[in-house]
PDB file of C-alpha atoms in Angstrom:
ATOM      1  CA  MET A   1     -13.179   5.248  13.550  1.00  0.00           C
ATOM      2  CA  ARG A   2     -13.950   4.906   9.827  1.00  0.00           C
ATOM      3  CA  VAL A   3     -11.313   5.026   7.120  1.00  0.00           C
ATOM      4  CA  PRO A   4     -12.272   7.447   4.314  1.00  0.00           C
ATOM      5  CA  LYS A   5     -13.598   5.704   1.209  1.00  0.00           C
ATOM      6  CA  ARG A   6     -10.886   7.248  -0.979  1.00  0.00           C
ATOM      7  CA  GLY A   7      -7.615   8.997  -0.317  1.00  0.00           C
ATOM      8  CA  THR A   8      -4.859  10.565  -2.374  1.00  0.00           C
ATOM      9  CA  TYR A   9      -1.818   9.031  -0.681  1.00  0.00           C
ATOM     10  CA  TYR A  10      -0.025   5.797  -1.338  1.00  0.00           C
ATOM     11  CA  SER A  11       2.571   4.353   0.973  1.00  0.00           C
ATOM     12  CA  VAL A  12       5.075   1.857  -0.451  1.00  0.00           C
ATOM     13  CA  ASN A  13       8.839   1.625  -0.352  1.00  0.00           C
ATOM     14  CA  GLU A  14       9.784   2.428  -3.940  1.00  0.00           C
ATOM     15  CA  GLY A  15      13.487   1.807  -3.381  1.00  0.00           C
ATOM     16  CA  ASN A  16      13.326  -1.567  -5.135  1.00  0.00           C
ATOM     17  CA  SER A  17      10.444  -0.795  -7.482  1.00  0.00           C
ATOM     18  CA  TRP A  18      12.360  -2.029 -10.544  1.00  0.00           C
ATOM     19  CA  LEU A  19      12.289  -5.487  -8.890  1.00  0.00           C
ATOM     20  CA  TRP A  20       8.492  -5.529  -8.449  1.00  0.00           C
ATOM     21  CA  ASP A  21       6.105  -7.471 -10.597  1.00  0.00           C
ATOM     22  CA  ALA A  22       5.240  -5.436 -13.709  1.00  0.00           C
ATOM     23  CA  SER A  23       1.547  -5.211 -12.757  1.00  0.00           C
ATOM     24  CA  ILE A  24       2.384  -3.523  -9.420  1.00  0.00           C
ATOM     25  CA  ARG A  25       4.796  -1.075 -11.103  1.00  0.00           C
ATOM     26  CA  HIS A  26       2.149  -0.258 -13.693  1.00  0.00           C
ATOM     27  CA  TYR A  27      -0.553   0.321 -11.050  1.00  0.00           C
ATOM     28  CA  ILE A  28       1.632   2.632  -8.935  1.00  0.00           C
ATOM     29  CA  ASP A  29       2.654   4.571 -12.060  1.00  0.00           C
ATOM     30  CA  LYS A  30      -1.020   4.968 -13.042  1.00  0.00           C
ATOM     31  CA  ILE A  31      -2.141   6.371  -9.690  1.00  0.00           C
ATOM     32  CA  LYS A  32       0.851   8.740  -9.599  1.00  0.00           C
ATOM     33  CA  ARG A  33      -0.229  10.151 -12.968  1.00  0.00           C
ATOM     34  CA  GLY A  34      -3.923  10.347 -12.014  1.00  0.00           C
ATOM     35  CA  GLU A  35      -4.912   7.593 -14.411  1.00  0.00           C
ATOM     36  CA  GLY A  36      -6.373   5.264 -11.793  1.00  0.00           C
ATOM     37  CA  GLU A  37     -10.017   4.640 -11.002  1.00  0.00           C
ATOM     38  CA  THR A  38     -10.526   8.007  -9.261  1.00  0.00           C
ATOM     39  CA  LYS A  39      -8.616  10.035 -11.897  1.00  0.00           C
ATOM     40  CA  LYS A  40      -6.877  11.839  -8.997  1.00  0.00           C
ATOM     41  CA  ARG A  41      -3.110  11.982  -8.687  1.00  0.00           C
ATOM     42  CA  TYR A  42      -1.847  10.112  -5.642  1.00  0.00           C
ATOM     43  CA  SER A  43       1.265  11.305  -3.886  1.00  0.00           C
ATOM     44  CA  SER A  44       3.768   9.221  -1.967  1.00  0.00           C
ATOM     45  CA  ARG A  45       3.928   9.326   1.808  1.00  0.00           C
ATOM     46  CA  TYR A  46       6.258   6.659   3.143  1.00  0.00           C
ATOM     47  CA  VAL A  47       7.769   6.741   6.621  1.00  0.00           C
ATOM     48  CA  GLY A  48       9.129   3.203   6.658  1.00  0.00           C
ATOM     49  CA  SER A  49       7.217   2.222   9.772  1.00  0.00           C
ATOM     50  CA  MET A  50       4.211   0.029   9.014  1.00  0.00           C
ATOM     51  CA  VAL A  51       2.333   1.289  12.075  1.00  0.00           C
ATOM     52  CA  GLY A  52       2.859   4.953  11.144  1.00  0.00           C
ATOM     53  CA  ASP A  53       2.026   4.418   7.487  1.00  0.00           C
ATOM     54  CA  VAL A  54      -1.117   2.391   8.248  1.00  0.00           C
ATOM     55  CA  HIS A  55      -2.170   4.973  10.858  1.00  0.00           C
ATOM     56  CA  ARG A  56      -2.032   7.727   8.222  1.00  0.00           C
ATOM     57  CA  THR A  57      -3.997   5.513   5.823  1.00  0.00           C
ATOM     58  CA  LEU A  58      -6.660   4.989   8.499  1.00  0.00           C
ATOM     59  CA  LEU A  59      -6.944   8.744   9.073  1.00  0.00           C
ATOM     60  CA  TYR A  60      -6.820  10.018   5.491  1.00  0.00           C
ATOM     61  CA  GLY A  61      -7.536   7.022   3.271  1.00  0.00           C
ATOM     62  CA  GLY A  62      -5.284   5.791   0.518  1.00  0.00           C
ATOM     63  CA  ILE A  63      -3.155   2.743  -0.065  1.00  0.00           C
ATOM     64  CA  PHE A  64      -0.509   0.985   2.017  1.00  0.00           C
ATOM     65  CA  GLY A  65       1.468  -1.760   0.338  1.00  0.00           C
ATOM     66  CA  ASN A  66       4.486  -3.948   0.779  1.00  0.00           C
ATOM     67  CA  PRO A  67       4.978  -5.484  -2.660  1.00  0.00           C
ATOM     68  CA  GLY A  68       7.134  -8.520  -3.075  1.00  0.00           C
ATOM     69  CA  ASP A  69      10.110  -8.389  -5.414  1.00  0.00           C
ATOM     70  CA  VAL A  70      12.531 -10.864  -6.951  1.00  0.00           C
ATOM     71  CA  LYS A  71      14.493 -11.114  -3.686  1.00  0.00           C
ATOM     72  CA  HIS A  72      11.478 -11.323  -1.335  1.00  0.00           C
ATOM     73  CA  ARG A  73       8.590 -12.856  -3.296  1.00  0.00           C
ATOM     74  CA  ASN A  74       6.038 -12.292  -0.507  1.00  0.00           C
ATOM     75  CA  GLY A  75       7.338  -8.935   0.680  1.00  0.00           C
ATOM     76  CA  LYS A  76       9.178  -8.526   3.947  1.00  0.00           C
ATOM     77  CA  LEU A  77       6.314  -8.224   6.427  1.00  0.00           C
ATOM     78  CA  ARG A  78       5.472 -11.174   8.648  1.00  0.00           C
ATOM     79  CA  LEU A  79       1.907 -12.440   8.404  1.00  0.00           C
ATOM     80  CA  VAL A  80       1.123 -13.468  11.969  1.00  0.00           C
ATOM     81  CA  TYR A  81       2.255 -10.483  14.007  1.00  0.00           C
ATOM     82  CA  GLU A  82       2.435  -7.672  11.429  1.00  0.00           C
ATOM     83  CA  CYS A  83       0.057  -8.132   8.507  1.00  0.00           C
ATOM     84  CA  SER A  84      -2.881  -9.919  10.137  1.00  0.00           C
ATOM     85  CA  PRO A  85      -3.315  -7.514  13.086  1.00  0.00           C
ATOM     86  CA  MET A  86      -3.058  -4.423  10.833  1.00  0.00           C
ATOM     87  CA  SER A  87      -5.436  -5.954   8.285  1.00  0.00           C
ATOM     88  CA  PHE A  88      -7.912  -6.640  11.081  1.00  0.00           C
ATOM     89  CA  LEU A  89      -7.799  -3.002  12.227  1.00  0.00           C
ATOM     90  CA  VAL A  90      -8.148  -1.640   8.691  1.00  0.00           C
ATOM     91  CA  GLU A  91     -11.095  -3.926   7.924  1.00  0.00           C
ATOM     92  CA  GLN A  92     -12.813  -3.032  11.218  1.00  0.00           C
ATOM     93  CA  ALA A  93     -12.543   0.631  10.198  1.00  0.00           C
ATOM     94  CA  GLY A  94     -14.272  -0.080   6.877  1.00  0.00           C
ATOM     95  CA  GLY A  95     -11.178  -0.461   4.706  1.00  0.00           C
ATOM     96  CA  GLY A  96      -9.953  -3.448   2.759  1.00  0.00           C
ATOM     97  CA  SER A  97      -6.909  -5.650   2.727  1.00  0.00           C
ATOM     98  CA  CYS A  98      -5.632  -8.324   0.413  1.00  0.00           C
ATOM     99  CA  THR A  99      -2.683 -10.498  -0.397  1.00  0.00           C
ATOM    100  CA  SER A 100      -0.767 -10.281  -3.648  1.00  0.00           C
ATOM    101  CA  ASP A 101      -3.014 -12.940  -5.165  1.00  0.00           C
ATOM    102  CA  GLY A 102      -6.152 -10.962  -4.262  1.00  0.00           C
ATOM    103  CA  GLY A 103      -7.127 -12.993  -1.194  1.00  0.00           C
ATOM    104  CA  SER A 104      -8.075 -11.288   2.033  1.00  0.00           C
TER     105      SER A 104
END
């Protein structure tokens, strides 16, 4: 399985978006308006289940994120048994993954 190079969906819980870091809010706003790198408008698809949302991203491309906010600086996903296994699968399929500081 290979993840498409680009997609037009983003998957993040926007319920607390006003609490995100300004750079994350700005990026999500840009891709929604079609002002990102691809100049295509991204649309939101968020189920609330990391496995379901990552599965869709693997099939159709796009972005999955779990941004931290003022209450949960590192997001709410657990590294060892949620983030690392999903990141491994995404990277094996040709996609990328990173932490909020840009590390992988």
